[in-house]
XYZ file of C-alpha atoms in Angstrom:
768
model
C 49.259 -119.957 -88.515
C 49.913 -121.661 -85.071
C 53.100 -119.325 -84.593
C 50.894 -116.094 -85.434
C 48.354 -117.149 -83.004
C 50.999 -117.780 -80.411
C 52.658 -114.597 -81.053
C 49.024 -112.468 -80.663
C 48.022 -114.551 -77.585
C 51.507 -113.828 -75.854
C 51.074 -109.935 -76.732
C 47.630 -109.455 -75.178
C 48.985 -111.321 -72.010
C 51.863 -109.173 -71.708
C 49.366 -105.916 -72.021
C 46.818 -107.426 -69.610
C 49.536 -108.009 -67.020
C 50.902 -104.435 -67.269
C 47.434 -102.914 -66.787
C 46.958 -105.117 -63.767
C 50.447 -104.067 -62.340
C 49.652 -100.157 -62.861
C 46.257 -100.464 -61.345
C 47.715 -102.117 -58.323
C 50.414 -99.471 -58.100
C 47.610 -96.729 -58.540
C 45.617 -98.312 -55.704
C 48.697 -98.588 -53.265
C 49.551 -94.875 -54.095
C 45.961 -93.729 -53.276
C 45.894 -95.694 -50.018
C 49.193 -94.352 -49.195
C 48.093 -90.844 -49.784
C 45.196 -91.362 -47.618
C 47.091 -92.848 -44.936
C 49.422 -89.726 -44.833
C 46.411 -87.288 -44.632
C 44.775 -89.191 -41.919
C 45.630 -86.457 -39.558
C 43.400 -83.892 -41.681
C 43.988 -81.518 -44.452
C 45.817 -78.591 -43.088
C 46.871 -76.401 -46.084
C 43.581 -75.761 -47.564
C 43.173 -72.550 -49.921
C 40.322 -70.667 -48.553
C 39.292 -67.687 -50.561
C 37.840 -65.490 -47.912
C 41.160 -65.735 -45.909
C 43.126 -64.800 -49.215
C 40.824 -61.900 -49.644
C 40.929 -60.764 -45.787
C 42.348 -57.433 -46.681
C 41.696 -55.853 -43.256
C 41.884 -58.470 -40.564
C 40.840 -56.872 -37.446
C 42.289 -60.109 -35.642
C 45.865 -59.426 -36.822
C 45.480 -55.809 -35.576
C 44.365 -57.007 -32.201
C 47.121 -59.465 -31.956
C 49.780 -56.994 -32.577
C 48.071 -53.973 -30.878
C 51.380 -53.205 -28.948
C 52.741 -52.385 -32.065
C 49.894 -50.816 -34.010
C 48.771 -48.076 -31.263
C 52.349 -46.387 -31.764
C 51.776 -46.011 -35.577
C 48.313 -43.978 -35.274
C 46.738 -40.734 -33.812
C 46.084 -40.711 -30.179
C 42.390 -40.308 -30.752
C 42.155 -43.281 -32.957
C 44.438 -45.255 -30.712
C 42.217 -44.827 -27.569
C 38.790 -45.443 -29.451
C 40.452 -48.430 -31.360
C 41.524 -49.946 -27.867
C 37.925 -49.703 -26.671
C 36.638 -51.184 -29.852
C 39.172 -54.204 -29.756
C 38.115 -54.563 -25.953
C 34.453 -54.483 -26.811
C 34.975 -57.211 -29.449
C 37.082 -59.203 -26.847
C 34.064 -58.998 -24.323
C 31.395 -59.655 -27.033
C 29.708 -56.241 -26.748
C 26.675 -55.752 -29.039
C 27.734 -52.606 -30.405
C 31.364 -53.838 -31.263
C 29.866 -56.869 -32.748
C 27.745 -54.483 -34.928
C 30.443 -52.653 -36.074
C 32.293 -55.641 -37.293
C 29.084 -56.758 -39.009
C 28.884 -53.543 -40.683
C 32.435 -53.750 -42.273
C 32.704 -55.127 -45.627
C 34.226 -58.387 -46.091
C 34.667 -60.730 -49.055
C 31.582 -63.054 -49.012
C 31.039 -64.639 -52.442
C 31.151 -64.201 -56.197
C 34.699 -63.127 -56.900
C 35.219 -64.892 -59.884
C 31.650 -63.538 -61.150
C 32.846 -60.004 -60.762
C 32.363 -58.923 -57.134
C 34.659 -56.032 -56.741
C 32.474 -54.223 -54.095
C 32.657 -55.422 -50.475
C 31.113 -52.476 -49.326
C 29.419 -53.572 -45.852
C 26.700 -51.139 -44.646
C 27.051 -47.787 -43.980
C 23.494 -47.243 -43.110
C 23.987 -49.862 -40.246
C 27.324 -48.307 -39.170
C 25.583 -44.813 -38.746
C 22.708 -46.241 -36.995
C 24.852 -47.799 -34.198
C 25.121 -44.559 -32.541
C 21.302 -44.238 -31.440
C 20.089 -41.893 -28.802
C 17.721 -43.797 -26.180
C 14.902 -41.734 -27.464
C 15.237 -42.870 -31.056
C 15.842 -46.484 -29.993
C 12.423 -46.446 -28.033
C 10.711 -44.939 -31.073
C 11.933 -47.377 -33.339
C 11.061 -50.234 -31.041
C 7.489 -48.909 -30.819
C 7.192 -48.914 -34.577
C 8.604 -52.325 -34.865
C 5.926 -53.656 -32.452
C 3.013 -52.067 -34.600
C 4.244 -53.915 -37.648
C 3.952 -57.493 -38.853
C 7.628 -57.379 -39.832
C 8.764 -58.197 -36.356
C 6.418 -61.254 -36.206
C 7.638 -62.405 -39.624
C 11.219 -62.313 -38.618
C 10.590 -63.845 -35.124
C 10.722 -60.704 -33.188
C 14.507 -60.206 -34.362
C 14.112 -56.467 -34.855
C 12.410 -55.908 -31.458
C 14.997 -57.780 -29.862
C 17.882 -56.175 -31.556
C 16.731 -52.782 -30.350
C 16.207 -53.902 -26.872
C 19.766 -55.193 -26.819
C 21.139 -51.959 -28.347
C 24.229 -50.490 -26.748
C 25.660 -47.106 -27.792
C 29.550 -47.312 -28.278
C 31.710 -45.082 -26.075
C 32.581 -42.889 -29.277
C 30.986 -41.919 -32.777
C 31.436 -44.416 -35.463
C 32.742 -43.596 -39.001
C 32.713 -45.310 -42.184
C 35.757 -45.703 -44.479
C 36.021 -46.786 -48.180
C 39.332 -48.599 -48.674
C 40.509 -48.878 -52.560
C 42.831 -51.638 -52.821
C 44.572 -53.240 -55.922
C 44.751 -57.054 -55.592
C 47.633 -58.713 -57.359
C 47.918 -61.979 -58.766
C 47.941 -64.013 -55.593
C 47.006 -67.825 -55.681
C 46.438 -67.603 -59.273
C 43.302 -65.512 -58.796
C 43.703 -63.905 -62.048
C 44.785 -60.461 -63.307
C 44.969 -57.610 -60.784
C 41.636 -56.285 -59.739
C 40.648 -53.085 -57.861
C 38.168 -53.732 -55.039
C 36.281 -51.208 -52.797
C 35.972 -52.223 -49.141
C 33.680 -50.472 -46.459
C 35.031 -50.311 -42.959
C 33.233 -49.435 -39.817
C 35.715 -47.856 -37.203
C 35.884 -45.284 -34.675
C 35.253 -41.730 -36.299
C 38.194 -40.438 -34.545
C 40.579 -42.305 -36.898
C 42.092 -40.214 -39.760
C 42.654 -41.542 -43.239
C 46.218 -42.125 -42.626
C 45.377 -44.353 -39.689
C 43.402 -46.475 -41.908
C 46.295 -47.006 -44.166
C 48.574 -47.890 -41.236
C 46.100 -50.315 -39.772
C 45.393 -51.946 -43.120
C 49.199 -52.531 -43.762
C 49.459 -54.021 -40.197
C 46.539 -56.345 -40.812
C 48.222 -57.754 -43.751
C 49.228 -61.522 -43.549
C 52.282 -62.990 -45.370
C 50.161 -64.673 -47.912
C 48.430 -61.483 -48.999
C 49.556 -59.422 -52.019
C 47.610 -55.949 -52.422
C 48.534 -52.463 -52.835
C 46.444 -49.600 -51.174
C 45.221 -47.102 -53.772
C 43.510 -44.777 -51.490
C 41.167 -44.339 -48.745
C 38.205 -41.932 -48.038
C 35.349 -41.343 -45.651
C 31.710 -40.580 -46.629
C 30.827 -39.770 -43.243
C 33.671 -37.451 -42.230
C 33.443 -35.033 -45.264
C 32.881 -31.341 -44.809
C 30.340 -31.012 -47.700
C 27.363 -28.893 -47.298
C 24.652 -28.315 -49.813
C 23.719 -24.888 -48.215
C 27.452 -23.808 -48.411
C 27.677 -24.821 -52.075
C 27.366 -21.584 -54.268
C 26.050 -23.634 -57.143
C 23.111 -25.109 -54.955
C 22.441 -21.613 -53.684
C 22.027 -20.174 -57.391
C 19.823 -23.217 -58.112
C 17.805 -22.776 -54.876
C 17.165 -19.161 -55.702
C 16.238 -19.891 -59.345
C 14.033 -22.782 -58.002
C 12.061 -20.576 -55.908
C 11.829 -17.692 -58.334
C 10.390 -20.012 -61.009
C 8.055 -21.758 -58.437
C 6.690 -18.316 -57.654
C 6.165 -17.405 -61.305
C 4.434 -20.851 -61.884
C 2.162 -20.185 -58.816
C 1.295 -16.503 -60.176
C 1.009 -17.725 -63.624
C -1.290 -20.553 -62.948
C -3.471 -18.646 -60.388
C -3.679 -15.701 -62.953
C -4.517 -18.074 -65.822
C -7.435 -19.744 -63.660
C -8.942 -16.273 -62.664
C -8.960 -15.021 -66.317
C -10.321 -18.391 -67.524
C -13.298 -17.964 -64.760
C -13.917 -14.483 -65.995
C -14.091 -15.491 -69.540
C -16.445 -18.251 -68.778
C -18.632 -15.766 -66.957
C -18.521 -13.745 -70.139
C -19.668 -16.487 -72.107
C -22.657 -17.073 -69.933
C -23.587 -13.555 -70.089
C -23.394 -13.433 -73.853
C -26.476 -15.724 -74.125
C -28.496 -12.733 -72.700
C -26.768 -9.722 -74.353
C -26.298 -9.214 -78.045
C -23.996 -6.273 -77.216
C -21.432 -8.166 -75.443
C -18.823 -8.305 -78.208
C -18.517 -4.476 -78.328
C -17.601 -4.372 -74.598
C -13.672 -4.341 -73.661
C -11.653 -5.453 -70.870
C -10.941 -1.729 -69.998
C -7.106 -1.094 -71.050
C -5.262 -4.202 -70.067
C -3.230 -3.937 -73.052
C -2.749 -4.251 -76.902
C -2.190 -8.034 -77.342
C -4.459 -11.024 -77.053
C -4.697 -14.210 -75.262
C -6.950 -17.271 -75.848
C -8.552 -17.985 -72.451
C -10.251 -21.156 -73.582
C -7.534 -23.095 -75.028
C -4.073 -21.570 -74.549
C -2.844 -23.838 -77.520
C -1.297 -23.200 -81.066
C -3.624 -22.378 -83.933
C -4.715 -25.709 -85.769
C -5.775 -23.619 -88.873
C -3.570 -23.674 -91.938
C -2.008 -20.414 -90.909
C 1.505 -20.631 -89.545
C 2.701 -18.161 -87.053
C 6.365 -17.275 -87.261
C 8.612 -14.873 -85.529
C 11.015 -12.108 -86.736
C 13.404 -14.642 -88.098
C 11.121 -16.602 -89.913
C 11.133 -19.283 -87.424
C 7.403 -20.863 -86.717
C 6.976 -19.779 -83.141
C 4.974 -23.117 -82.243
C 8.008 -25.534 -83.576
C 10.873 -26.866 -81.664
C 13.422 -27.476 -83.994
C 15.458 -29.892 -81.851
C 13.796 -32.430 -79.672
C 10.372 -30.752 -78.488
C 7.427 -30.038 -80.248
C 5.754 -27.208 -81.835
C 2.998 -27.103 -79.208
C 5.034 -25.782 -76.548
C 4.407 -22.503 -77.969
C 1.311 -20.763 -76.973
C -0.441 -18.824 -79.925
C -3.690 -17.045 -79.141
C -6.230 -17.606 -81.972
C -9.671 -17.283 -80.358
C -12.060 -14.791 -82.001
C -13.142 -14.145 -78.250
C -10.404 -12.256 -77.183
C -9.366 -10.498 -73.893
C -6.775 -7.712 -74.431
C -3.618 -8.391 -72.100
C -0.571 -6.669 -71.313
C 2.772 -7.906 -72.298
C 3.566 -8.499 -68.691
C 0.485 -10.388 -68.107
C 1.229 -12.648 -70.934
C 4.906 -13.059 -69.799
C 3.359 -14.344 -66.206
C 0.680 -16.638 -68.234
C 3.654 -18.218 -69.964
C 4.449 -19.982 -66.642
C 0.856 -21.435 -66.297
C 0.857 -25.072 -65.572
C -2.631 -25.484 -66.548
C -1.927 -23.893 -70.255
C 1.490 -25.582 -70.820
C 0.306 -28.967 -69.718
C -2.552 -28.615 -72.208
C -0.200 -27.780 -74.993
C 2.312 -30.681 -74.167
C -0.609 -33.210 -73.980
C -2.585 -31.991 -76.886
C -3.447 -34.834 -79.246
C -3.200 -32.694 -82.390
C -0.033 -31.807 -84.327
C 0.835 -28.561 -86.218
C 0.825 -28.524 -89.891
C 4.462 -28.454 -90.229
C 5.179 -31.470 -88.330
C 5.195 -35.306 -89.491
C 3.110 -37.334 -87.092
C 5.429 -40.354 -87.360
C 8.338 -38.305 -86.131
C 6.713 -38.301 -82.610
C 6.722 -41.977 -82.311
C 10.206 -42.491 -83.821
C 11.607 -39.885 -81.304
C 9.773 -41.472 -78.240
C 11.022 -44.868 -79.141
C 14.632 -43.739 -79.455
C 14.340 -42.076 -76.251
C 13.382 -45.385 -74.367
C 16.308 -46.996 -76.286
C 18.711 -44.456 -74.945
C 17.515 -44.759 -71.510
C 17.728 -48.650 -71.646
C 21.573 -48.151 -72.811
C 22.499 -45.804 -70.124
C 20.810 -47.918 -67.524
C 22.636 -50.869 -68.554
C 25.877 -49.019 -68.496
C 25.199 -47.903 -64.853
C 24.099 -51.449 -63.909
C 27.240 -52.998 -65.379
C 29.453 -50.619 -63.457
C 27.878 -50.911 -60.026
C 27.125 -54.688 -59.932
C 28.451 -57.409 -57.889
C 28.348 -59.890 -60.704
C 29.968 -58.080 -63.514
C 31.045 -61.203 -65.131
C 27.337 -61.731 -66.242
C 28.027 -59.095 -68.995
C 30.196 -61.280 -70.716
C 27.622 -64.171 -70.981
C 24.740 -61.922 -72.033
C 26.946 -60.069 -74.527
C 27.179 -63.344 -76.324
C 23.321 -63.401 -76.733
C 21.896 -62.334 -80.000
C 19.066 -60.111 -78.840
C 21.559 -58.368 -76.547
C 23.209 -56.871 -79.635
C 20.333 -54.448 -79.771
C 21.543 -53.061 -76.347
C 25.220 -53.000 -77.467
C 24.368 -51.041 -80.718
C 22.326 -48.428 -78.983
C 24.561 -45.887 -80.368
C 22.374 -45.908 -83.299
C 19.302 -44.477 -81.261
C 21.469 -41.136 -81.261
C 21.740 -41.329 -84.847
C 18.028 -41.398 -85.124
C 18.037 -37.941 -83.137
C 20.376 -36.599 -85.527
C 18.465 -37.498 -88.495
C 15.385 -36.209 -86.986
C 16.989 -32.921 -86.189
C 18.306 -32.552 -89.498
C 14.800 -33.478 -90.992
C 13.010 -30.851 -89.061
C 15.529 -28.118 -89.554
C 15.167 -28.555 -93.560
C 11.448 -29.627 -93.611
C 10.291 -26.652 -91.458
C 12.420 -24.029 -92.734
C 11.475 -24.574 -96.430
C 7.792 -25.174 -95.599
C 7.051 -22.283 -93.136
C 9.324 -19.528 -94.463
C 8.531 -19.710 -98.163
C 5.350 -21.735 -98.792
C 6.854 -22.940 -102.141
C 8.342 -19.317 -103.123
C 11.743 -19.242 -101.459
C 12.808 -16.037 -103.238
C 10.753 -14.090 -100.474
C 13.165 -14.640 -97.970
C 15.709 -12.362 -99.487
C 13.471 -10.088 -101.807
C 14.297 -6.534 -101.780
C 17.519 -6.659 -99.585
C 21.057 -7.365 -100.166
C 21.545 -11.083 -100.163
C 24.807 -11.292 -97.757
C 23.016 -9.005 -95.301
C 19.709 -10.686 -95.308
C 21.568 -14.122 -95.201
C 23.775 -13.014 -92.195
C 20.611 -11.575 -90.362
C 18.743 -14.592 -91.046
C 21.578 -17.099 -89.854
C 21.941 -15.051 -86.436
C 18.269 -15.186 -86.033
C 18.160 -18.917 -86.283
C 21.079 -19.542 -83.871
C 19.975 -16.994 -81.434
C 16.639 -18.421 -81.378
C 17.813 -21.934 -80.784
C 20.389 -20.804 -78.145
C 17.631 -19.142 -76.202
C 15.341 -21.912 -76.360
C 17.549 -24.767 -75.500
C 19.760 -23.044 -72.777
C 17.369 -22.148 -69.818
C 16.593 -25.897 -69.028
C 20.226 -26.994 -69.975
C 21.747 -24.433 -67.938
C 19.445 -25.479 -64.885
C 20.058 -29.217 -65.258
C 23.923 -28.574 -65.767
C 23.876 -26.901 -62.132
C 21.880 -29.902 -60.954
C 24.461 -32.383 -62.204
C 27.340 -30.474 -60.736
C 25.672 -30.487 -57.190
C 24.241 -33.897 -57.362
C 27.722 -35.346 -58.272
C 29.632 -33.191 -55.885
C 27.100 -34.500 -53.183
C 27.548 -38.204 -54.354
C 31.193 -38.085 -54.613
C 31.386 -36.888 -51.031
C 28.580 -39.114 -49.539
C 28.472 -42.298 -51.553
C 30.450 -45.410 -50.722
C 30.990 -45.599 -54.540
C 33.150 -43.775 -56.901
C 31.401 -41.445 -59.420
C 31.626 -42.707 -63.010
C 32.940 -39.214 -64.357
C 34.568 -35.984 -62.894
C 31.588 -33.824 -63.362
C 32.122 -32.454 -59.715
C 35.554 -31.337 -60.915
C 35.085 -30.498 -64.623
C 31.631 -28.686 -64.128
C 32.946 -25.717 -62.130
C 35.982 -25.343 -64.547
C 34.487 -25.970 -67.968
C 30.587 -25.270 -67.622
C 30.993 -22.567 -70.115
C 31.989 -24.999 -72.801
C 28.725 -26.573 -72.568
C 26.754 -23.247 -72.524
C 28.774 -22.519 -75.991
C 28.195 -25.855 -77.151
C 31.656 -26.474 -78.022
C 32.510 -29.315 -75.244
C 33.066 -31.913 -77.783
C 36.110 -30.009 -79.094
C 37.953 -30.925 -75.925
C 39.387 -33.985 -74.534
C 36.729 -36.198 -73.144
C 38.540 -36.007 -69.575
C 37.545 -32.462 -69.166
C 33.911 -32.934 -70.034
C 31.132 -31.820 -67.991
C 27.866 -33.661 -68.113
C 29.390 -36.369 -70.472
C 25.890 -37.032 -72.433
C 25.717 -33.322 -73.213
C 28.045 -34.265 -76.230
C 24.843 -34.914 -78.242
C 23.699 -31.300 -77.620
C 27.052 -29.842 -78.579
C 27.049 -32.080 -81.806
C 23.574 -31.149 -82.836
C 24.138 -27.526 -82.437
C 27.100 -27.539 -84.516
C 25.435 -29.563 -86.956
C 22.506 -26.953 -86.696
C 24.932 -24.037 -87.587
C 26.342 -26.088 -90.700
C 22.634 -26.801 -91.618
C 21.465 -23.298 -91.373
C 24.364 -21.979 -93.615
C 23.345 -24.614 -96.057
C 19.749 -23.883 -95.996
C 20.142 -20.029 -96.338
C 22.507 -20.343 -99.291
C 20.223 -22.968 -100.824
C 17.518 -20.322 -100.988
C 19.048 -18.676 -104.068
C 21.785 -21.321 -105.047
C 20.274 -24.729 -104.538
C 22.962 -26.527 -106.529
C 25.868 -24.708 -104.794
C 24.433 -25.723 -101.282
C 23.790 -29.397 -102.339
C 27.437 -29.467 -103.499
C 28.277 -28.289 -99.896
C 26.112 -30.931 -98.340
C 27.829 -33.571 -100.531
C 31.398 -32.401 -99.648
C 30.352 -32.346 -95.893
C 29.125 -35.857 -96.241
C 32.084 -37.477 -98.043
C 34.479 -35.674 -95.678
C 32.662 -36.949 -92.677
C 33.167 -40.620 -94.126
C 36.681 -40.296 -95.026
C 37.557 -38.844 -91.626
C 35.903 -41.447 -89.807
C 37.229 -44.328 -91.797
C 40.808 -42.677 -91.389
C 40.477 -42.576 -87.567
C 39.093 -45.903 -87.288
C 41.861 -47.546 -89.666
C 44.648 -45.816 -87.732
C 43.374 -47.012 -84.399
C 42.588 -50.472 -85.563
C 39.067 -50.027 -84.424
C 36.817 -53.112 -84.644
C 33.083 -52.436 -84.274
C 32.441 -56.107 -83.547
C 34.823 -56.585 -80.930
C 35.412 -53.008 -79.296
C 33.423 -51.613 -76.525
C 31.063 -49.091 -78.389
C 32.867 -46.320 -76.222
C 36.335 -47.696 -76.917
C 37.275 -44.503 -79.095
C 34.737 -42.356 -77.456
C 37.072 -39.309 -77.580
C 38.102 -40.156 -81.172
C 35.092 -41.261 -83.078
C 32.045 -41.481 -80.905
C 31.337 -37.923 -79.794
C 33.184 -35.893 -82.519
C 30.985 -33.820 -84.926
C 33.211 -34.674 -88.076
C 32.417 -38.372 -87.423
C 28.584 -37.937 -86.766
C 27.489 -35.639 -89.375
C 26.189 -38.162 -91.816
C 22.770 -38.734 -90.339
C 21.933 -35.169 -89.835
C 22.580 -34.420 -93.633
C 20.455 -37.311 -94.582
C 17.742 -35.979 -92.490
C 18.108 -32.489 -94.277
C 17.876 -34.221 -97.869
C 14.647 -36.053 -96.677
C 13.108 -32.811 -95.411
C 13.816 -31.141 -98.732
C 12.233 -33.962 -100.665
C 9.181 -34.192 -98.712
C 8.856 -30.182 -99.060
C 9.182 -30.415 -102.796
C 6.771 -33.203 -103.109
C 4.417 -31.790 -100.419
C 4.366 -35.356 -98.990
C 2.812 -36.691 -102.162
C 4.784 -39.409 -103.801
C 3.317 -41.885 -106.072
C 4.912 -45.460 -105.613
C 4.052 -48.870 -106.833
C 3.493 -51.767 -104.492
C 6.712 -53.230 -105.780
C 8.644 -50.199 -105.050
C 6.856 -50.068 -101.710
C 7.804 -53.590 -100.758
C 11.377 -53.214 -101.928
C 11.757 -50.073 -99.701
C 10.166 -51.786 -96.540
C 12.364 -54.901 -97.346
C 15.746 -52.903 -97.813
C 14.982 -50.864 -94.568
C 14.270 -53.705 -92.596
C 17.333 -55.671 -93.748
C 19.466 -52.667 -92.986
C 18.398 -52.231 -89.671
C 18.709 -55.882 -88.691
C 22.144 -56.015 -90.092
C 23.326 -53.057 -88.060
C 22.028 -54.498 -85.000
C 22.658 -58.009 -85.393
C 24.974 -58.491 -88.466
C 28.302 -58.302 -86.667
C 27.443 -60.973 -84.123
C 30.374 -63.443 -84.033
C 31.739 -61.793 -86.984
C 35.396 -60.837 -87.805
C 36.187 -58.045 -90.144
C 39.274 -57.123 -91.882
C 41.173 -53.853 -90.931
C 39.842 -52.169 -94.206
C 36.108 -53.546 -93.510
C 36.157 -52.379 -89.990
C 36.993 -48.822 -90.982
C 34.373 -48.794 -93.702
C 31.734 -50.129 -91.348
C 32.621 -47.514 -88.844
C 32.438 -44.771 -91.517
C 29.440 -45.956 -93.154
C 27.098 -47.535 -90.723
C 25.522 -44.438 -88.966
C 24.543 -42.996 -92.428
C 23.049 -46.404 -93.389
C 20.941 -46.236 -89.951
C 19.766 -42.779 -91.030
C 19.120 -44.028 -94.595
C 16.650 -46.690 -93.058
C 14.956 -44.171 -90.888
C 14.754 -41.905 -94.050
C 12.536 -44.731 -95.845
C 10.406 -44.988 -92.732
C 9.570 -41.316 -92.492
C 9.185 -41.017 -96.338
C 6.850 -44.180 -96.369
C 4.737 -42.958 -93.271
C 4.376 -39.249 -94.738
C 3.159 -40.533 -98.193
C 0.434 -43.139 -97.264
C 2.612 -46.217 -97.318
C 3.469 -46.654 -93.703
C 0.710 -48.996 -92.792
C 0.505 -50.257 -89.235
C 4.026 -48.884 -88.614
C 2.595 -45.338 -89.243
C -0.226 -46.176 -86.989
C 2.181 -46.845 -84.234
C 4.481 -44.237 -84.768
C 1.707 -41.675 -84.981
C -0.285 -42.598 -82.267
C -1.456 -39.573 -80.181
C -0.586 -41.175 -76.977
C 3.214 -40.827 -77.730
C 2.869 -37.034 -78.450
C 3.267 -35.914 -74.965
C 6.395 -38.041 -74.479
C 7.893 -36.811 -77.714
C 7.618 -33.230 -76.695
C 9.399 -33.662 -73.363
C 12.045 -35.721 -74.961
C 14.850 -32.975 -74.891
C 14.169 -32.680 -71.080
C 13.981 -36.564 -70.567
C 17.533 -36.661 -72.394
C 18.847 -34.026 -70.145
C 17.633 -35.756 -66.818
C 17.710 -39.506 -67.179
C 21.339 -39.924 -66.571
C 20.839 -38.238 -63.337
C 18.288 -40.512 -62.340
C 20.525 -43.571 -63.208
C 23.447 -42.348 -61.048
C 21.492 -41.340 -57.979
C 19.884 -44.739 -58.006
C 23.037 -46.554 -57.998
C 25.417 -44.292 -55.870
C 22.646 -43.557 -53.107
C 22.709 -47.235 -52.421
C 24.913 -48.647 -49.677
C 25.505 -51.982 -51.520
C 26.071 -52.928 -55.277
C 23.305 -53.992 -57.767
C 22.596 -57.663 -58.539
C 21.934 -58.198 -62.138
C 18.989 -60.529 -63.042
C 16.348 -60.396 -65.707
C 13.642 -59.448 -63.393
C 15.668 -57.020 -61.427
C 16.784 -55.252 -64.729
C 13.541 -55.222 -66.040
C 12.021 -53.537 -62.873
C 14.922 -51.079 -62.715
C 14.422 -50.175 -66.318
C 10.624 -49.475 -66.043
C 11.421 -47.466 -62.883
C 14.229 -45.395 -64.468
C 11.766 -44.624 -67.516
C 9.069 -43.424 -65.121
C 11.275 -41.298 -62.928
C 12.971 -39.775 -66.003
C 9.841 -38.841 -67.747
C 8.356 -37.530 -64.442
C 11.157 -35.142 -63.913
C 11.146 -34.287 -67.661
C 7.666 -33.014 -67.485
C 8.556 -30.836 -64.502
C 11.630 -29.319 -66.295
C 9.785 -28.681 -69.409
C 6.582 -27.093 -67.513
C 9.093 -24.975 -65.419
C 11.776 -23.962 -67.947
C 11.168 -24.970 -71.460
C 7.705 -24.235 -72.297
C 7.764 -20.862 -70.599
C 10.814 -19.784 -72.625
C 9.378 -21.018 -75.897
C 6.287 -18.859 -75.193
C 8.071 -15.848 -74.137
C 10.324 -15.881 -77.269
C 6.906 -15.539 -79.389
C 5.578 -12.830 -77.133
C 8.985 -10.783 -77.527
C 8.795 -11.408 -81.382
C 9.227 -7.876 -83.326
C 6.983 -9.580 -86.038
C 4.304 -10.313 -83.629
C 4.460 -7.047 -81.893
C 3.897 -5.204 -85.391
């Protein structure tokens, strides 16, 4: 016992002595280290020195070598610039202040060291403009708030002895000082405008220190480009078209107001004369126009054109009320040319768009579903632009790990909603308006193939004429806007529209651009219109065949559906596509935009349209069935939005998910429309059918066309990157929504509504 205790005590004493010895050694080591660094820490790693890509000090110190490598004009003005910096000249310091430098947030994703192109351009001020600006500053509270800084700055202003220019340097930073993988940064430089792009490259190489490791990828100058809008042919065409349409709008609106006043005067006279109804308008033509409303008939009568298409129905994204159909019993006879002019009336078209009623061949809840989907699309595209042009890109990796943000990442399902709605309207309106329950009338008395062919080209031609006018105009705007931004913005464009649109615009007009590589696509978001038009062609064939051969048409639909599923699964499996991990656009050119992978939701919509037609929107369901339907639909939507959060799928499961998920989303939407149309929608139907949503739904097509332009102009017209915060993103998104819809109303009033009305006026059936 005593021996064991002695051994244990001896063991602990040895351990304690070792600990004391080690602590003494550590203390002595620390003291020695402090003594060695008593003179200071001379080898600190400072990030702004490591990332000082363009060091003006190095250029100045080695100027005797640098000036021989650059052009004479640049050499002369750069010598003056360096002398100005050495003398502390105000204009030279402002130039240095305008140049971009690394400041903060490198590890948070700050790849844009843009400086200020605005400040650089304002360094060259005339004395008159400088005095005027000083007067403005004196009359504002801003000068007082900033301690008279602006006023003092203008009083100290000096013009440089040359015109300044702004250059954007694109540099690849390699793995220096373990800063991570190579990254590309954009850096703005305010230098003499006489310097050529090759001069900037030479000076950048000279300014490089021995510790820096980077590669120059390119350099361009937003201030030295030769681009002129007035010399651009596309802009000239757009300008002429805009002036012509503006004149037609003025003429049509003025004519409409005059006729309305005349009609109101006739109504007042009618009170005093019983014979007023026998009087005519003395030979203005043979057709009629409702001067009191200018809106479609709200009776049970459905107006159709020569191809059996309801003249008041927009079969894609707009609404039936865009077509003006005269219905008043108090009629004025107008010529066709007067009616064509009246189709541009802002008053009439705005009333039609904002009408709180819907046609008999439209499901009210469609309006709400379409509007909410459009808001979702704008949100997704806004986030894409913000992520690309932000100075804290790494924030995306943080927010993507939030559960609620999965709704943004899965915004692709909003497009599936559009496909579902389009397929539903094509099927439902076709059966309901063309046959009214007697489908054999469509081909009665004529050869089946001839009648079907004539009907097919009528459907496709009507759609082409209705969609193409606003589409072609916006296509031109995209080309000009992106060419202007590519030349004048400090940022690089997200796509090559300024190159692709002049070459491949004809693919867009033929709606076949998704059949070509995405690198060649003009107006990238137009892939939806291409797919939807191709789906419309398939749907028209199925519907025409289904008039007499319903089972065969149903078999065709099933074959198309299964083929789409199988093709998508094969592509996803062969490319190892993981929906829960990949960027939603990772396989854009293989899965996302191809018609054979996105057909499912459209076919589901066609099936729902046929079901509601056959049942006349009268389906009896028990409370249990209704509860099960809403439960299944809700679970499906929530699973598709959030089900893959932090989940890992096998290769086969991922392929199956990629194949079936879009169709499953359409199935969930199908229940919502069926329930709302048959009286089982409850508060959901009240929300989706709210009349306040009708105007926004009717301009959805134009809103889809213009909203990405608004996104890009906002980001690329700025001279600094966007900083992402919750408040900033919320304010930005709301501004994008308002701006997009304002432009959408303008485009719809100018192009979409007039074209739909003119198609009705020129209808052979209407003339008869």
